[in-house]
mmCIF file of C-alpha atoms and ligand atoms in Angstrom:
data_model
loop_
_atom_site.group_PDB
_atom_site.id
_atom_site.type_symbol
_atom_site.label_atom_id
_atom_site.label_comp_id
_atom_site.label_asym_id
_atom_site.label_seq_id
_atom_site.Cartn_x
_atom_site.Cartn_y
_atom_site.Cartn_z
ATOM 1 C CA MET A 1 5.445 -22.849 35.580
ATOM 2 C CA THR A 2 5.523 -26.493 36.685
ATOM 3 C CA ALA A 3 2.435 -28.693 36.358
ATOM 4 C CA LEU A 4 0.224 -28.959 39.424
ATOM 5 C CA THR A 5 -1.055 -32.125 41.052
ATOM 6 C CA SER A 6 -4.537 -32.435 42.544
ATOM 7 C CA GLU A 7 -2.928 -32.743 45.991
ATOM 8 C CA GLN A 8 -1.149 -29.422 45.571
ATOM 9 C CA ILE A 9 -4.370 -27.714 44.488
ATOM 10 C CA LEU A 10 -6.300 -29.253 47.380
ATOM 11 C CA SER A 11 -3.633 -28.234 49.828
ATOM 12 C CA ALA A 12 -3.810 -24.646 48.555
ATOM 13 C CA ILE A 13 -7.605 -24.677 48.856
ATOM 14 C CA HIS A 14 -7.306 -25.632 52.521
ATOM 15 C CA HIS A 15 -5.255 -22.534 53.227
ATOM 16 C CA PHE A 16 -8.294 -20.393 52.484
ATOM 17 C CA ASP A 17 -11.268 -19.964 54.754
ATOM 18 C CA PHE A 18 -13.985 -20.703 52.225
ATOM 19 C CA PRO A 19 -17.456 -21.220 53.633
ATOM 20 C CA GLY A 20 -19.118 -24.652 53.417
ATOM 21 C CA GLN A 21 -17.687 -27.867 52.098
ATOM 22 C CA LEU A 22 -15.670 -28.320 48.956
ATOM 23 C CA GLU A 23 -17.681 -30.324 46.434
ATOM 24 C CA SER A 24 -15.442 -30.109 43.393
ATOM 25 C CA PHE A 25 -12.756 -28.116 41.635
ATOM 26 C CA ALA A 26 -11.791 -27.978 37.959
ATOM 27 C CA ARG A 27 -9.746 -25.978 35.471
ATOM 28 C CA TYR A 28 -11.733 -23.010 34.284
ATOM 29 C CA GLY A 29 -11.844 -20.399 31.520
ATOM 30 C CA HIS A 30 -9.518 -19.698 28.623
ATOM 31 C CA GLY A 31 -6.912 -17.461 30.255
ATOM 32 C CA HIS A 32 -3.370 -17.783 28.925
ATOM 33 C CA ILE A 33 -1.431 -16.478 31.890
ATOM 34 C CA ASN A 34 -2.567 -17.832 35.230
ATOM 35 C CA ASP A 35 -3.925 -21.257 36.194
ATOM 36 C CA THR A 36 -7.585 -20.710 36.964
ATOM 37 C CA TYR A 37 -9.832 -23.135 38.876
ATOM 38 C CA LEU A 38 -13.509 -23.050 39.666
ATOM 39 C CA LEU A 39 -14.434 -24.388 43.100
ATOM 40 C CA GLN A 40 -17.933 -25.530 44.003
ATOM 41 C CA LEU A 41 -18.800 -25.325 47.670
ATOM 42 C CA ARG A 42 -21.837 -26.725 49.422
ATOM 43 C CA ILE A 43 -23.321 -24.558 52.124
ATOM 44 C CA GLY A 44 -25.843 -26.233 54.403
ATOM 45 C CA LYS A 45 -28.312 -28.578 52.764
ATOM 46 C CA ILE A 46 -29.416 -26.601 49.750
ATOM 47 C CA GLY A 47 -26.986 -23.767 49.220
ATOM 48 C CA THR A 48 -24.030 -23.741 46.848
ATOM 49 C CA MET A 49 -21.367 -21.192 46.177
ATOM 50 C CA LYS A 50 -18.623 -20.845 43.581
ATOM 51 C CA VAL A 51 -15.155 -19.426 44.060
ATOM 52 C CA ILE A 52 -12.314 -18.711 41.615
ATOM 53 C CA LEU A 53 -8.866 -19.911 42.674
ATOM 54 C CA GLN A 54 -5.792 -18.940 40.678
ATOM 55 C CA ARG A 55 -2.148 -19.815 40.732
ATOM 56 C CA ILE A 56 -0.454 -16.564 39.783
ATOM 57 C CA ASN A 57 2.027 -16.925 36.952
ATOM 58 C CA THR A 58 5.148 -15.899 38.846
ATOM 59 C CA ASP A 59 7.353 -16.483 35.776
ATOM 60 C CA ILE A 60 5.715 -13.367 34.368
ATOM 61 C CA PHE A 61 4.757 -11.573 37.577
ATOM 62 C CA GLN A 62 7.817 -11.859 39.725
ATOM 63 C CA ASN A 63 6.580 -9.661 42.504
ATOM 64 C CA PRO A 64 3.226 -11.105 43.616
ATOM 65 C CA ARG A 65 3.206 -9.037 46.802
ATOM 66 C CA GLU A 66 3.221 -5.741 44.923
ATOM 67 C CA LEU A 67 0.851 -7.103 42.317
ATOM 68 C CA MET A 68 -1.694 -8.167 44.934
ATOM 69 C CA GLU A 69 -1.348 -4.888 46.781
ATOM 70 C CA ASN A 70 -2.272 -3.082 43.548
ATOM 71 C CA ILE A 71 -5.259 -5.364 43.014
ATOM 72 C CA CYS A 72 -6.498 -5.069 46.612
ATOM 73 C CA ASN A 73 -6.248 -1.289 46.584
ATOM 74 C CA VAL A 74 -7.933 -0.858 43.221
ATOM 75 C CA THR A 75 -10.752 -3.327 43.952
ATOM 76 C CA MET A 76 -11.446 -1.801 47.394
ATOM 77 C CA TRP A 77 -11.685 1.597 45.727
ATOM 78 C CA LEU A 78 -14.077 0.200 43.116
ATOM 79 C CA GLN A 79 -16.210 -1.590 45.750
ATOM 80 C CA ASN A 80 -16.599 1.653 47.626
ATOM 81 C CA LYS A 81 -17.599 3.659 44.563
ATOM 82 C CA ILE A 82 -19.968 0.986 43.254
ATOM 83 C CA GLN A 83 -21.720 0.740 46.625
ATOM 84 C CA LYS A 84 -22.110 4.511 46.835
ATOM 85 C CA ALA A 85 -23.650 4.501 43.355
ATOM 86 C CA GLY A 86 -26.126 1.819 44.483
ATOM 87 C CA GLY A 87 -24.500 -0.883 42.324
ATOM 88 C CA ASP A 88 -23.732 -4.521 43.089
ATOM 89 C CA ALA A 89 -20.143 -4.637 44.323
ATOM 90 C CA GLU A 90 -20.165 -8.456 44.209
ATOM 91 C CA ARG A 91 -20.644 -8.455 40.456
ATOM 92 C CA GLU A 92 -19.254 -5.163 39.174
ATOM 93 C CA THR A 93 -15.726 -5.614 40.469
ATOM 94 C CA LEU A 94 -13.429 -8.417 41.522
ATOM 95 C CA ASN A 95 -13.473 -9.211 45.252
ATOM 96 C CA VAL A 96 -10.359 -10.769 46.754
ATOM 97 C CA ILE A 97 -10.916 -13.532 49.332
ATOM 98 C CA THR A 98 -8.039 -13.549 51.784
ATOM 99 C CA ASP A 99 -6.365 -16.693 53.074
ATOM 100 C CA LYS A 100 -6.564 -18.026 56.641
ATOM 101 C CA GLN A 101 -3.771 -15.661 57.689
ATOM 102 C CA ASN A 102 -5.794 -12.775 56.277
ATOM 103 C CA GLN A 103 -3.242 -12.327 53.479
ATOM 104 C CA SER A 104 -4.240 -11.435 49.940
ATOM 105 C CA TYR A 105 -2.392 -14.474 48.585
ATOM 106 C CA TYR A 106 -0.879 -17.675 49.865
ATOM 107 C CA ARG A 107 2.611 -18.859 48.976
ATOM 108 C CA ASP A 108 2.890 -22.653 49.222
ATOM 109 C CA PRO A 109 6.106 -24.474 50.210
ATOM 110 C CA ARG A 110 7.019 -24.926 46.527
ATOM 111 C CA GLY A 111 6.768 -21.185 45.940
ATOM 112 C CA ASN A 112 3.440 -21.291 44.065
ATOM 113 C CA CYS A 113 1.336 -18.204 44.794
ATOM 114 C CA TRP A 114 -2.418 -18.648 45.118
ATOM 115 C CA ARG A 115 -5.233 -16.154 45.330
ATOM 116 C CA ALA A 116 -9.016 -16.409 45.413
ATOM 117 C CA TYR A 117 -11.840 -14.244 44.089
ATOM 118 C CA LYS A 118 -15.562 -14.301 44.605
ATOM 119 C CA TYR A 119 -17.167 -15.848 41.564
ATOM 120 C CA ILE A 120 -19.055 -13.353 39.403
ATOM 121 C CA THR A 121 -22.437 -14.956 38.865
ATOM 122 C CA ASP A 122 -24.634 -15.008 35.749
ATOM 123 C CA ALA A 123 -21.984 -13.578 33.463
ATOM 124 C CA CYS A 124 -19.370 -14.935 31.101
ATOM 125 C CA THR A 125 -16.417 -13.917 28.970
ATOM 126 C CA TYR A 126 -16.033 -14.168 25.188
ATOM 127 C CA ASP A 127 -12.777 -14.892 23.412
ATOM 128 C CA GLN A 128 -13.827 -13.097 20.215
ATOM 129 C CA PRO A 129 -16.427 -10.379 19.751
ATOM 130 C CA LEU A 130 -19.519 -11.915 18.156
ATOM 131 C CA ASN A 131 -20.582 -8.558 16.804
ATOM 132 C CA VAL A 132 -19.943 -4.832 17.099
ATOM 133 C CA GLN A 133 -22.369 -4.690 20.018
ATOM 134 C CA ASP A 134 -20.046 -6.884 22.157
ATOM 135 C CA PHE A 135 -17.172 -4.597 21.312
ATOM 136 C CA TYR A 136 -19.282 -1.607 22.305
ATOM 137 C CA GLN A 137 -20.034 -3.328 25.627
ATOM 138 C CA SER A 138 -16.349 -3.876 26.292
ATOM 139 C CA ALA A 139 -15.845 -0.145 25.726
ATOM 140 C CA VAL A 140 -18.633 0.644 28.176
ATOM 141 C CA ALA A 141 -16.973 -1.562 30.781
ATOM 142 C CA PHE A 142 -13.530 -0.025 30.270
ATOM 143 C CA GLY A 143 -14.950 3.487 30.147
ATOM 144 C CA ARG A 144 -16.716 2.889 33.434
ATOM 145 C CA PHE A 145 -13.539 1.411 34.936
ATOM 146 C CA GLN A 146 -11.700 4.591 33.912
ATOM 147 C CA ASN A 147 -14.494 6.761 35.280
ATOM 148 C CA LEU A 148 -14.605 5.070 38.700
ATOM 149 C CA LEU A 149 -10.826 5.245 38.986
ATOM 150 C CA SER A 150 -10.411 8.751 37.571
ATOM 151 C CA ASP A 151 -9.591 10.240 40.990
ATOM 152 C CA TYR A 152 -7.470 7.308 42.188
ATOM 153 C CA PRO A 153 -3.888 8.397 42.961
ATOM 154 C CA ALA A 154 -2.311 6.288 40.221
ATOM 155 C CA ASP A 155 1.240 7.106 41.264
ATOM 156 C CA HIS A 156 0.606 5.085 44.450
ATOM 157 C CA LEU A 157 0.399 1.906 42.401
ATOM 158 C CA TYR A 158 3.446 -0.253 41.827
ATOM 159 C CA GLU A 159 4.762 -0.419 38.294
ATOM 160 C CA THR A 160 4.742 -4.218 38.317
ATOM 161 C CA ILE A 161 6.277 -4.449 34.830
ATOM 162 C CA PRO A 162 8.491 -1.387 34.400
ATOM 163 C CA ASP A 163 8.338 0.473 31.054
ATOM 164 C CA PHE A 164 5.493 -1.720 29.820
ATOM 165 C CA HIS A 165 4.392 0.824 27.204
ATOM 166 C CA ASN A 166 7.537 2.895 26.965
ATOM 167 C CA THR A 167 7.539 2.983 23.163
ATOM 168 C CA LEU A 168 10.807 4.892 22.985
ATOM 169 C CA LYS A 169 12.611 2.287 25.105
ATOM 170 C CA ARG A 170 11.165 -0.436 22.936
ATOM 171 C CA TYR A 171 12.432 1.416 19.877
ATOM 172 C CA ASN A 172 15.916 1.677 21.360
ATOM 173 C CA TYR A 173 15.833 -2.027 22.047
ATOM 174 C CA PHE A 174 14.746 -2.661 18.447
ATOM 175 C CA GLU A 175 17.759 -0.649 17.206
ATOM 176 C CA LYS A 176 20.073 -2.616 19.453
ATOM 177 C CA SER A 177 18.728 -5.944 18.136
ATOM 178 C CA LEU A 178 19.043 -4.693 14.589
ATOM 179 C CA LYS A 179 22.636 -3.653 15.130
ATOM 180 C CA GLU A 180 23.535 -6.999 16.651
ATOM 181 C CA ASP A 181 21.472 -8.949 14.083
ATOM 182 C CA LYS A 182 22.502 -12.149 15.841
ATOM 183 C CA LEU A 183 20.805 -14.506 13.377
ATOM 184 C CA GLY A 184 21.473 -12.526 10.218
ATOM 185 C CA ARG A 185 17.745 -12.022 9.680
ATOM 186 C CA ALA A 186 17.810 -8.279 9.055
ATOM 187 C CA ASN A 187 18.230 -8.716 5.310
ATOM 188 C CA THR A 188 14.967 -10.702 5.220
ATOM 189 C CA ALA A 189 12.994 -7.849 6.796
ATOM 190 C CA VAL A 190 14.296 -4.809 4.954
ATOM 191 C CA ASP A 191 10.886 -3.239 4.261
ATOM 192 C CA GLU A 192 9.622 -3.820 7.794
ATOM 193 C CA ILE A 193 12.760 -2.330 9.331
ATOM 194 C CA ALA A 194 12.400 0.712 7.069
ATOM 195 C CA PHE A 195 8.750 1.008 8.118
ATOM 196 C CA VAL A 196 9.660 1.085 11.804
ATOM 197 C CA LYS A 197 12.273 3.762 11.199
ATOM 198 C CA GLU A 198 9.918 5.867 9.073
ATOM 199 C CA HIS A 199 7.407 5.870 11.903
ATOM 200 C CA GLN A 200 9.927 6.694 14.604
ATOM 201 C CA ASN A 201 8.061 9.930 15.398
ATOM 202 C CA LEU A 202 5.377 7.784 17.042
ATOM 203 C CA THR A 203 7.798 6.893 19.846
ATOM 204 C CA THR A 204 7.641 10.431 21.195
ATOM 205 C CA LEU A 205 4.314 11.644 19.823
ATOM 206 C CA TYR A 206 2.686 12.151 23.230
ATOM 207 C CA GLN A 207 5.689 14.100 24.458
ATOM 208 C CA THR A 208 5.776 16.348 21.412
ATOM 209 C CA LYS A 209 2.142 17.305 21.933
ATOM 210 C CA ALA A 210 2.735 18.189 25.550
ATOM 211 C CA GLY A 211 5.194 18.140 28.362
ATOM 212 C CA ALA A 212 5.016 14.576 29.682
ATOM 213 C CA SER A 213 3.719 15.929 32.989
ATOM 214 C CA ASP A 214 0.701 17.469 31.224
ATOM 215 C CA ILE A 215 -0.713 14.019 30.587
ATOM 216 C CA PRO A 216 -2.064 12.581 33.834
ATOM 217 C CA LEU A 217 -0.981 9.184 35.008
ATOM 218 C CA ARG A 218 -4.063 7.063 35.418
ATOM 219 C CA VAL A 219 -4.909 3.563 36.531
ATOM 220 C CA VAL A 220 -4.632 1.593 33.320
ATOM 221 C CA HIS A 221 -5.482 -2.047 32.801
ATOM 222 C CA ASN A 222 -2.923 -2.939 30.125
ATOM 223 C CA ASP A 223 -4.680 -6.112 28.997
ATOM 224 C CA THR A 224 -7.950 -4.911 27.518
ATOM 225 C CA LYS A 225 -8.836 -8.139 25.736
ATOM 226 C CA LEU A 226 -12.503 -9.028 25.412
ATOM 227 C CA ASN A 227 -12.080 -12.125 27.578
ATOM 228 C CA ASN A 228 -11.141 -9.907 30.500
ATOM 229 C CA ILE A 229 -14.651 -8.456 30.616
ATOM 230 C CA MET A 230 -17.557 -10.235 32.233
ATOM 231 C CA ILE A 231 -20.700 -9.863 30.089
ATOM 232 C CA ASP A 232 -24.044 -10.287 31.853
ATOM 233 C CA ASN A 233 -25.888 -13.373 30.566
ATOM 234 C CA LEU A 234 -29.293 -11.714 30.605
ATOM 235 C CA THR A 235 -28.712 -8.085 29.690
ATOM 236 C CA HIS A 236 -25.600 -8.710 27.585
ATOM 237 C CA GLN A 237 -23.984 -5.687 29.182
ATOM 238 C CA GLY A 238 -20.321 -5.484 30.122
ATOM 239 C CA ILE A 239 -20.549 -5.490 33.914
ATOM 240 C CA CYS A 240 -17.064 -6.083 35.263
ATOM 241 C CA ILE A 241 -13.405 -5.785 34.301
ATOM 242 C CA ILE A 242 -11.330 -8.716 35.536
ATOM 243 C CA ASP A 243 -7.693 -9.834 35.189
ATOM 244 C CA LEU A 244 -6.113 -6.906 37.020
ATOM 245 C CA ASP A 245 -2.553 -8.296 37.083
ATOM 246 C CA THR A 246 -1.222 -5.595 34.785
ATOM 247 C CA VAL A 247 -3.013 -2.686 36.458
ATOM 248 C CA MET A 248 -0.383 0.039 36.683
ATOM 249 C CA PRO A 249 0.054 3.776 36.364
ATOM 250 C CA GLY A 250 -0.058 4.744 32.683
ATOM 251 C CA TYR A 251 -1.742 6.742 29.940
ATOM 252 C CA VAL A 252 -5.411 6.286 29.144
ATOM 253 C CA MET A 253 -4.661 6.532 25.418
ATOM 254 C CA ASN A 254 -2.701 3.288 25.597
ATOM 255 C CA ASP A 255 -5.585 1.252 27.028
ATOM 256 C CA PHE A 256 -7.944 2.778 24.496
ATOM 257 C CA GLY A 257 -5.447 2.264 21.691
ATOM 258 C CA ASP A 258 -4.685 -1.341 22.486
ATOM 259 C CA SER A 259 -8.401 -2.185 22.528
ATOM 260 C CA ILE A 260 -8.711 -0.699 19.057
ATOM 261 C CA ARG A 261 -5.563 -2.427 17.835
ATOM 262 C CA PHE A 262 -6.877 -5.933 18.306
ATOM 263 C CA GLY A 263 -10.634 -5.359 18.492
ATOM 264 C CA ALA A 264 -11.182 -3.059 15.516
ATOM 265 C CA SER A 265 -8.960 -4.832 13.017
ATOM 266 C CA THR A 266 -10.795 -6.618 10.213
ATOM 267 C CA ALA A 267 -8.413 -9.585 10.617
ATOM 268 C CA LEU A 268 -6.812 -11.642 13.359
ATOM 269 C CA GLU A 269 -3.223 -10.949 14.450
ATOM 270 C CA ASP A 270 -1.974 -14.027 12.570
ATOM 271 C CA GLU A 271 -3.615 -13.223 9.222
ATOM 272 C CA THR A 272 -1.008 -13.302 6.444
ATOM 273 C CA ASP A 273 -3.219 -12.062 3.621
ATOM 274 C CA LEU A 274 -2.534 -8.412 4.256
ATOM 275 C CA SER A 275 -5.282 -7.267 1.924
ATOM 276 C CA LYS A 276 -7.655 -8.442 4.650
ATOM 277 C CA VAL A 277 -6.041 -6.315 7.377
ATOM 278 C CA ASN A 278 -7.733 -2.964 7.840
ATOM 279 C CA LEU A 279 -9.163 -0.767 10.532
ATOM 280 C CA ASP A 280 -12.901 -1.406 10.784
ATOM 281 C CA ILE A 281 -14.069 2.157 11.182
ATOM 282 C CA SER A 282 -17.539 1.170 12.384
ATOM 283 C CA ALA A 283 -15.952 -0.948 15.133
ATOM 284 C CA PHE A 284 -13.733 2.021 15.973
ATOM 285 C CA GLU A 285 -16.800 4.206 16.246
ATOM 286 C CA ALA A 286 -18.680 1.684 18.403
ATOM 287 C CA TYR A 287 -15.779 1.438 20.854
ATOM 288 C CA THR A 288 -15.224 5.188 20.933
ATOM 289 C CA LYS A 289 -18.920 5.782 21.603
ATOM 290 C CA GLY A 290 -19.076 3.299 24.501
ATOM 291 C CA PHE A 291 -15.833 4.527 26.033
ATOM 292 C CA MET A 292 -16.608 8.233 25.735
ATOM 293 C CA GLU A 293 -20.164 7.834 27.041
ATOM 294 C CA GLN A 294 -18.712 6.508 30.264
ATOM 295 C CA CYS A 295 -15.686 8.670 30.871
ATOM 296 C CA SER A 296 -15.301 11.564 28.422
ATOM 297 C CA ASP A 297 -16.037 14.058 31.215
ATOM 298 C CA LYS A 298 -13.091 12.702 33.211
ATOM 299 C CA LEU A 299 -10.514 13.025 30.431
ATOM 300 C CA THR A 300 -8.534 16.175 29.736
ATOM 301 C CA GLU A 301 -8.768 17.831 26.338
ATOM 302 C CA LEU A 302 -5.259 16.752 25.563
ATOM 303 C CA GLU A 303 -5.984 13.113 26.412
ATOM 304 C CA THR A 304 -9.102 13.141 24.262
ATOM 305 C CA SER A 305 -7.257 14.656 21.334
ATOM 306 C CA LEU A 306 -4.634 11.888 21.584
ATOM 307 C CA LEU A 307 -6.966 8.873 21.843
ATOM 308 C CA ALA A 308 -6.905 8.045 18.128
ATOM 309 C CA ASP A 309 -3.110 8.402 18.118
ATOM 310 C CA GLY A 310 -3.045 5.893 20.965
ATOM 311 C CA ALA A 311 -4.366 3.280 18.528
ATOM 312 C CA ARG A 312 -1.549 4.035 16.091
ATOM 313 C CA ILE A 313 1.101 4.001 18.819
ATOM 314 C CA MET A 314 -0.056 0.690 20.289
ATOM 315 C CA THR A 315 -0.203 -0.900 16.823
ATOM 316 C CA TYR A 316 3.267 0.418 16.034
ATOM 317 C CA GLU A 317 4.685 -0.761 19.353
ATOM 318 C CA CYS A 318 3.171 -4.217 18.987
ATOM 319 C CA GLY A 319 4.420 -4.650 15.421
ATOM 320 C CA MET A 320 7.856 -3.430 16.460
ATOM 321 C CA ARG A 321 7.944 -5.958 19.319
ATOM 322 C CA PHE A 322 7.103 -8.807 16.901
ATOM 323 C CA LEU A 323 9.810 -7.619 14.519
ATOM 324 C CA THR A 324 12.367 -7.252 17.319
ATOM 325 C CA ASP A 325 11.592 -10.751 18.530
ATOM 326 C CA TYR A 326 12.027 -12.056 14.988
ATOM 327 C CA LEU A 327 15.482 -10.423 14.863
ATOM 328 C CA ASP A 328 16.304 -11.807 18.309
ATOM 329 C CA GLY A 329 15.415 -15.369 17.311
ATOM 330 C CA ASP A 330 11.807 -15.681 18.583
ATOM 331 C CA LYS A 331 12.622 -15.649 22.274
ATOM 332 C CA TYR A 332 9.505 -13.974 23.658
ATOM 333 C CA PHE A 333 6.444 -14.679 21.494
ATOM 334 C CA ARG A 334 5.725 -18.350 20.941
ATOM 335 C CA ILE A 335 5.800 -19.231 17.249
ATOM 336 C CA ALA A 336 3.963 -21.943 15.322
ATOM 337 C CA ARG A 337 6.054 -21.669 12.146
ATOM 338 C CA PRO A 338 9.290 -20.038 10.998
ATOM 339 C CA ASN A 339 8.772 -16.344 10.155
ATOM 340 C CA HIS A 340 5.679 -16.262 12.355
ATOM 341 C CA ASN A 341 6.825 -13.162 14.195
ATOM 342 C CA LEU A 342 7.793 -11.444 10.951
ATOM 343 C CA GLU A 343 4.318 -12.196 9.596
ATOM 344 C CA ARG A 344 2.741 -10.830 12.754
ATOM 345 C CA ALA A 345 4.811 -7.666 12.418
ATOM 346 C CA ARG A 346 3.657 -7.266 8.795
ATOM 347 C CA ASN A 347 0.065 -7.690 9.930
ATOM 348 C CA GLN A 348 0.390 -4.894 12.515
ATOM 349 C CA PHE A 349 2.141 -2.610 10.046
ATOM 350 C CA ALA A 350 -0.633 -3.183 7.462
ATOM 351 C CA LEU A 351 -3.133 -2.164 10.126
ATOM 352 C CA LEU A 352 -1.048 0.889 11.019
ATOM 353 C CA LYS A 353 -0.848 1.924 7.337
ATOM 354 C CA ASP A 354 -4.627 1.856 7.166
ATOM 355 C CA MET A 355 -4.904 3.824 10.413
ATOM 356 C CA ASP A 356 -2.488 6.427 9.009
ATOM 357 C CA GLN A 357 -4.900 6.953 6.131
ATOM 358 C CA LYS A 358 -7.934 7.086 8.385
ATOM 359 C CA ILE A 359 -6.497 9.134 11.225
ATOM 360 C CA ASP A 360 -8.500 12.290 10.401
ATOM 361 C CA GLU A 361 -11.702 10.279 10.293
ATOM 362 C CA MET A 362 -10.776 8.580 13.578
ATOM 363 C CA LYS A 363 -10.136 11.935 15.239
ATOM 364 C CA ALA A 364 -13.423 13.308 13.935
ATOM 365 C CA ILE A 365 -15.239 10.338 15.489
ATOM 366 C CA VAL A 366 -13.586 10.972 18.861
ATOM 367 C CA GLU A 367 -14.627 14.634 18.616
ATOM 368 C CA LYS A 368 -18.206 13.606 17.877
ATOM 369 C CA TYR A 369 -18.443 11.823 21.238
ATOM 370 C CA ARG A 370 -16.478 14.309 23.286
HETATM 371 N N1 ADP B 401 -14.101 -13.635 39.575
HETATM 372 C C1 ADP B 401 -14.422 -14.350 38.492
HETATM 373 N N2 ADP B 401 -15.699 -14.771 38.284
HETATM 374 C C2 ADP B 401 -16.034 -15.513 37.197
HETATM 375 N N3 ADP B 401 -15.162 -15.889 36.248
HETATM 376 C C3 ADP B 401 -13.878 -15.503 36.386
HETATM 377 C C4 ADP B 401 -13.441 -14.719 37.500
HETATM 378 N N4 ADP B 401 -12.107 -14.493 37.370
HETATM 379 C C5 ADP B 401 -11.732 -15.119 36.234
HETATM 380 N N5 ADP B 401 -12.781 -15.729 35.626
HETATM 381 C C6 ADP B 401 -12.759 -16.537 34.374
HETATM 382 O O1 ADP B 401 -11.471 -17.121 34.241
HETATM 383 C C7 ADP B 401 -10.824 -16.677 33.037
HETATM 384 C C8 ADP B 401 -9.334 -16.496 33.278
HETATM 385 O O2 ADP B 401 -9.127 -15.517 34.295
HETATM 386 P P1 ADP B 401 -8.076 -14.325 34.138
HETATM 387 O O3 ADP B 401 -7.990 -13.647 35.460
HETATM 388 O O4 ADP B 401 -8.442 -13.489 32.963
HETATM 389 O O5 ADP B 401 -6.732 -15.121 33.869
HETATM 390 P P2 ADP B 401 -5.560 -14.937 32.791
HETATM 391 O O6 ADP B 401 -4.655 -13.900 33.365
HETATM 392 O O7 ADP B 401 -4.937 -16.274 32.704
HETATM 393 O O8 ADP B 401 -6.184 -14.473 31.509
HETATM 394 C C9 ADP B 401 -11.564 -15.395 32.638
HETATM 395 O O9 ADP B 401 -11.501 -15.149 31.244
HETATM 396 C C10 ADP B 401 -12.969 -15.669 33.130
HETATM 397 O O10 ADP B 401 -13.685 -16.424 32.171
HETATM 398 MG MG1 MG B 402 -7.491 -12.939 31.167
#
């Protein structure tokens, strides 16, 4: 995405019908995908209001119309449910502010796509969990999100990034890269390649447990990072899920599993001392508890029995993607040093090894909160 000038941002702002007078705007938050700005508006003599303006990253999301249609439909559904439950729909879900043409986003003459959200007050996001309690709160928020959307017709959503968590397709792509071995790197990753092949059964594990049609398609978030959850400043509760760009039809086990993959590891994704990389079983339990408390009654028995496997599958898929990118010459994941993607793959595989050992314990924990 090209850099933006203040004039371009101002011009975009004027295409929205915000109340009051613009006082200031500035870059905001720590998102890695979109360009996020916080606008301060003055209303009358004493009132102020904040608004979030974002330039959508159209390098990644090439179909902003479909993406915004997904977001509008899902957030309207959530607003409705939250209001019926007596909640605060201004804080517990995103609210899209349309542009002057009443469109959900505005495309400027350069092709930049802009959208606006009501600002969620008295809450903030964290980049890293400070403690297990924060991780539990993120589970509560995602469990509630799943609960409120459990009867949403997920197949009506656009698949904005096709085959996002199609592990089998990703495996086939890995095999293709390995066969081509364009940079001759395969002989430097012999153990990791063997590991991926040994775990090939994970690519079809859901399907072997059931006919694919037995697992319901649900509204999944696909980016369950902690900094996509607004945490209330006073109560410290997870109140709202944001960053809905990757909302798509998918399996609930994948959202659950990806949260565990990065949130319940004892090390960061870039840790190279593999003795430090394990599954933190108490973090796993905290997340499972929060998630199940909110939505266990909406999940089928089959889905529940596959939640722990979701963590293994997401960890496998992620490690395999790092390894594939290493073989391909580091085209997708930005690297800070040579071998970075190979190291990341090793990190994920160390985590998966530990999960393999703990899988019975993980499943027992899920059962406990069923
Ligand atoms: N409606 C909102 N109210 C308050 N803060 C928000 C809102 N939307 C986004 N933010 C803040 O901006 C950050 C980046 O937004 P996000 O939609 O997650 O972008 P990205 O896709 O780049 O991660 C969030 O982590 C959050 O701190
Ligand atoms: Mg984000």
